[in-house]
Coordinates of C-alpha atoms in Angstrom, one line a residue:
X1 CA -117.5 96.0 21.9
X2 CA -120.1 96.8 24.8
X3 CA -118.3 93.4 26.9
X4 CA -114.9 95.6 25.9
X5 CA -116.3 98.8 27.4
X6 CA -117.7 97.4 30.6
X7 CA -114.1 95.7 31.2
X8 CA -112.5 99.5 30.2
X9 CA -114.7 101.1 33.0
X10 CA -113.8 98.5 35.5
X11 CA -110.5 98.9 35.1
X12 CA -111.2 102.7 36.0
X13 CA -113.3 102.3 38.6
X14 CA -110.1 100.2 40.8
X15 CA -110.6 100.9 44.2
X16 CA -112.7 100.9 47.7
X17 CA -116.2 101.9 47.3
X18 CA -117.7 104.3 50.6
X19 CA -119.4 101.2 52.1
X20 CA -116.7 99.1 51.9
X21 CA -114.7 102.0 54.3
X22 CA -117.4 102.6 56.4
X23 CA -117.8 98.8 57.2
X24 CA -113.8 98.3 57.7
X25 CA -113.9 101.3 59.9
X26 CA -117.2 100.0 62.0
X27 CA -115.1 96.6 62.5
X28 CA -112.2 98.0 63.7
X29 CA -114.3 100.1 65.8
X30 CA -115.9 97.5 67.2
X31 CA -112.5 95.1 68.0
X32 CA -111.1 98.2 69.6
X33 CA -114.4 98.8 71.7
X34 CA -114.0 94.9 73.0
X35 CA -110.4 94.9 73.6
X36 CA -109.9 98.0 75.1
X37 CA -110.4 97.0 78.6
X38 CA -108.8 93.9 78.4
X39 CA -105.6 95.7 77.1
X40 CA -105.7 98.0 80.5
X41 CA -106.2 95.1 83.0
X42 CA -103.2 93.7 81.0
X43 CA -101.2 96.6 81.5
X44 CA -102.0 97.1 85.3
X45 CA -101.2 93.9 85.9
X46 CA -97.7 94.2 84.3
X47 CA -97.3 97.3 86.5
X48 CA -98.4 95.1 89.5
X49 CA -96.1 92.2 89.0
X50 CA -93.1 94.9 88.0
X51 CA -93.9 96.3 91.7
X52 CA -93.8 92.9 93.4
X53 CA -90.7 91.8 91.8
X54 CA -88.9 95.5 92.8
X55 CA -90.0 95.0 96.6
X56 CA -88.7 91.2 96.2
X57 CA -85.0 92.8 95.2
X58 CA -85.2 95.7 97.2
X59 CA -85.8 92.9 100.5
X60 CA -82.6 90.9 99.3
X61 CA -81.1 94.1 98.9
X62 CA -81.6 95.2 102.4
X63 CA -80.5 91.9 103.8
X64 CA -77.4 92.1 102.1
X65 CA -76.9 95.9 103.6
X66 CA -77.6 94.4 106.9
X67 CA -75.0 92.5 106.7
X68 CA -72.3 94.6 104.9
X69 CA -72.9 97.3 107.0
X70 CA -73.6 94.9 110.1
X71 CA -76.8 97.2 111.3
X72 CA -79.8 95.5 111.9
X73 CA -83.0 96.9 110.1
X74 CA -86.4 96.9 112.4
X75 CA -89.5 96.7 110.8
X76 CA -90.0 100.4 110.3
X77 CA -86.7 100.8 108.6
X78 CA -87.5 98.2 105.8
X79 CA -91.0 99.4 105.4
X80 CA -89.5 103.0 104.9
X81 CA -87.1 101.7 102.6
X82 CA -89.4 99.7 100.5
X83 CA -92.0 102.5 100.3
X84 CA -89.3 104.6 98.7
X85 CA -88.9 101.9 95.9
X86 CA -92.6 101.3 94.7
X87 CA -94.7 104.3 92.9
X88 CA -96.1 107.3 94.7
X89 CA -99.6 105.9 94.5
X90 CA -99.3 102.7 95.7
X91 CA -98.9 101.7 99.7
X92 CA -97.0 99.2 101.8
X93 CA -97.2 97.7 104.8
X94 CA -95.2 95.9 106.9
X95 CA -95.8 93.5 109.8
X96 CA -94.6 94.7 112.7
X97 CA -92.2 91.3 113.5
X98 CA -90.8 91.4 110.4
X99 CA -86.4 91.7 111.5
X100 CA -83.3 92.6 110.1
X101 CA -80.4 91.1 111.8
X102 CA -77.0 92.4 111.3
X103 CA -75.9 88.9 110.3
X104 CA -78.4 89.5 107.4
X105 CA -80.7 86.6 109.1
X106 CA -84.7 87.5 108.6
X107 CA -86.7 87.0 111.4
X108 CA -89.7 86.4 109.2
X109 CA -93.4 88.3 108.9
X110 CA -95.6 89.3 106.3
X111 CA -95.7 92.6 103.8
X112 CA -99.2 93.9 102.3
X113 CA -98.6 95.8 98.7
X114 CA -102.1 97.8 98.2
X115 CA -102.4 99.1 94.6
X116 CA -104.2 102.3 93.6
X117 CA -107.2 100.0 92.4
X118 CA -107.9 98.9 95.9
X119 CA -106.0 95.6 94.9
X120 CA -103.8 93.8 97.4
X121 CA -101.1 91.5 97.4
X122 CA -99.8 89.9 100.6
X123 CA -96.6 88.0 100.9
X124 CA -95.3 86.1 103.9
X125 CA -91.3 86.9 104.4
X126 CA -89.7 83.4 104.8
X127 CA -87.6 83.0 107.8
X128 CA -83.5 83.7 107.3
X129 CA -83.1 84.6 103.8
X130 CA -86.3 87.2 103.7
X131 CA -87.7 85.5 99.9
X132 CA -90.7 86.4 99.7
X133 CA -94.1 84.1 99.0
X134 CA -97.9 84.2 98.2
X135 CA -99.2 84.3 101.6
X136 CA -101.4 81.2 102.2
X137 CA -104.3 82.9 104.4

Protein backbone atom coordinates (compact mmCIF):
# COMPACT_ATOMS: atom_id res chain seq x y z
CA UNK A 1 0.00 0.00 0.00
CA UNK A 2 2.79 2.66 0.99
CA UNK A 3 4.71 1.48 -2.75
CA UNK A 4 0.84 2.40 -4.08
CA UNK A 5 0.85 5.83 -2.39
CA UNK A 6 4.31 6.91 -3.35
CA UNK A 7 3.38 6.07 -7.15
CA UNK A 8 -0.28 8.13 -6.36
CA UNK A 9 1.84 11.19 -5.35
CA UNK A 10 4.15 11.02 -8.20
CA UNK A 11 1.68 10.90 -10.47
CA UNK A 12 0.54 14.36 -8.86
CA UNK A 13 3.49 15.86 -8.55
CA UNK A 14 3.94 15.74 -12.94
CA UNK A 15 5.90 18.56 -13.79
CA UNK A 16 9.13 21.02 -13.83
CA UNK A 17 10.55 21.49 -10.48
CA UNK A 18 12.06 25.54 -9.76
CA UNK A 19 15.68 24.29 -10.42
CA UNK A 20 15.01 22.57 -13.31
CA UNK A 21 13.55 26.27 -14.86
CA UNK A 22 16.13 28.13 -13.44
CA UNK A 23 18.94 25.93 -15.04
CA UNK A 24 17.02 25.81 -18.58
CA UNK A 25 16.68 29.53 -18.33
CA UNK A 26 20.60 30.07 -17.22
CA UNK A 27 21.46 27.86 -20.53
CA UNK A 28 19.57 29.63 -22.78
CA UNK A 29 20.97 32.63 -21.21
CA UNK A 30 24.17 31.69 -21.72
CA UNK A 31 23.85 30.39 -25.68
CA UNK A 32 22.24 33.75 -26.32
CA UNK A 33 25.10 35.68 -24.47
CA UNK A 34 27.70 33.70 -26.92
CA UNK A 35 25.85 33.99 -30.08
CA UNK A 36 24.72 37.28 -29.83
CA UNK A 37 27.62 38.94 -31.47
CA UNK A 38 28.14 36.45 -33.96
CA UNK A 39 24.54 36.83 -35.10
CA UNK A 40 25.21 40.83 -35.71
CA UNK A 41 28.58 40.47 -37.61
CA UNK A 42 26.36 38.03 -39.60
CA UNK A 43 23.82 40.42 -40.25
CA UNK A 44 26.20 43.37 -41.19
CA UNK A 45 27.78 41.40 -43.38
CA UNK A 46 24.53 40.44 -45.29
CA UNK A 47 23.94 44.24 -45.36
CA UNK A 48 27.51 44.69 -46.74
CA UNK A 49 27.39 42.07 -49.50
CA UNK A 50 23.52 43.38 -50.42
CA UNK A 51 25.37 46.90 -50.85
CA UNK A 52 28.05 45.55 -53.13
CA UNK A 53 25.88 43.66 -55.25
CA UNK A 54 23.37 46.97 -55.64
CA UNK A 55 26.43 49.22 -56.73
CA UNK A 56 27.53 46.08 -59.15
CA UNK A 57 23.78 46.50 -60.90
CA UNK A 58 23.53 50.04 -60.56
CA UNK A 59 27.24 50.18 -62.75
CA UNK A 60 25.70 47.85 -65.47
CA UNK A 61 22.82 49.97 -65.22
CA UNK A 62 24.51 53.14 -65.96
CA UNK A 63 26.42 51.62 -68.78
CA UNK A 64 23.45 50.48 -70.41
CA UNK A 65 21.94 54.35 -69.94
CA UNK A 66 25.03 55.47 -71.55
CA UNK A 67 24.36 53.87 -74.29
CA UNK A 68 20.56 54.16 -74.76
CA UNK A 69 20.70 57.60 -74.15
CA UNK A 70 24.18 57.95 -76.00
CA UNK A 71 25.58 60.52 -73.07
CA UNK A 72 28.67 59.70 -71.68
CA UNK A 73 28.85 59.59 -67.74
CA UNK A 74 32.32 61.25 -66.10
CA UNK A 75 33.35 60.02 -63.03
CA UNK A 76 31.42 62.40 -60.93
CA UNK A 77 28.17 61.48 -62.58
CA UNK A 78 28.49 57.66 -61.66
CA UNK A 79 29.70 58.40 -58.25
CA UNK A 80 26.54 60.71 -57.73
CA UNK A 81 24.51 58.10 -59.09
CA UNK A 82 25.78 55.27 -57.16
CA UNK A 83 25.73 57.31 -53.85
CA UNK A 84 22.05 57.72 -54.41
CA UNK A 85 21.62 53.79 -54.52
CA UNK A 86 23.55 52.61 -51.23
CA UNK A 87 22.22 53.66 -47.54
CA UNK A 88 22.51 57.09 -46.08
CA UNK A 89 25.24 55.99 -43.81
CA UNK A 90 27.50 54.45 -45.92
CA UNK A 91 30.06 56.41 -48.49
CA UNK A 92 31.46 55.95 -51.90
CA UNK A 93 34.19 56.87 -53.77
CA UNK A 94 35.08 56.88 -57.03
CA UNK A 95 38.45 57.08 -58.86
CA UNK A 96 38.68 59.97 -60.68
CA UNK A 97 39.52 57.91 -64.36
CA UNK A 98 36.81 55.83 -64.00
CA UNK A 99 34.56 56.76 -67.76
CA UNK A 100 31.40 56.43 -69.20
CA UNK A 101 31.41 56.37 -72.97
CA UNK A 102 28.26 56.95 -74.85
CA UNK A 103 28.97 53.64 -76.69
CA UNK A 104 28.51 52.21 -73.13
CA UNK A 105 32.50 51.25 -73.29
CA UNK A 106 34.11 51.68 -69.49
CA UNK A 107 37.27 53.21 -69.46
CA UNK A 108 38.16 51.40 -66.27
CA UNK A 109 39.20 52.62 -62.45
CA UNK A 110 38.57 51.66 -59.17
CA UNK A 111 35.41 52.44 -56.52
CA UNK A 112 35.96 52.45 -52.61
CA UNK A 113 32.52 51.34 -50.64
CA UNK A 114 33.30 52.61 -46.77
CA UNK A 115 30.71 51.12 -44.41
CA UNK A 116 29.49 52.88 -41.22
CA UNK A 117 31.97 50.39 -39.21
CA UNK A 118 34.96 51.94 -40.67
CA UNK A 119 35.01 48.75 -43.07
CA UNK A 120 36.07 49.12 -46.74
CA UNK A 121 35.69 47.36 -49.79
CA UNK A 122 37.57 48.37 -52.89
CA UNK A 123 36.79 47.06 -56.35
CA UNK A 124 38.72 47.70 -59.59
CA UNK A 125 36.15 48.48 -62.57
CA UNK A 126 37.31 46.23 -65.44
CA UNK A 127 37.89 47.89 -68.69
CA UNK A 128 34.72 47.96 -71.44
CA UNK A 129 32.02 46.24 -69.69
CA UNK A 130 32.50 48.14 -66.06
CA UNK A 131 32.13 44.41 -63.90
CA UNK A 132 33.36 45.00 -61.08
CA UNK A 133 36.26 42.88 -59.07
CA UNK A 134 38.09 42.49 -55.59
CA UNK A 135 40.79 44.86 -56.07
CA UNK A 136 44.20 43.06 -55.89
CA UNK A 137 46.28 45.84 -53.90
Amino acid sequence: MIGGLSHALCRLRAGYSLLEVIVVVAILGIAATVSGPSIGRMISAQQAQQVVRGVAAEMGALRAEAFLNNTALSADDVQTRLDAHIPPDWRIEVDETLYLASSGYCTGGRVVLFAPSGRRWAFDVSEGDCALRSATS
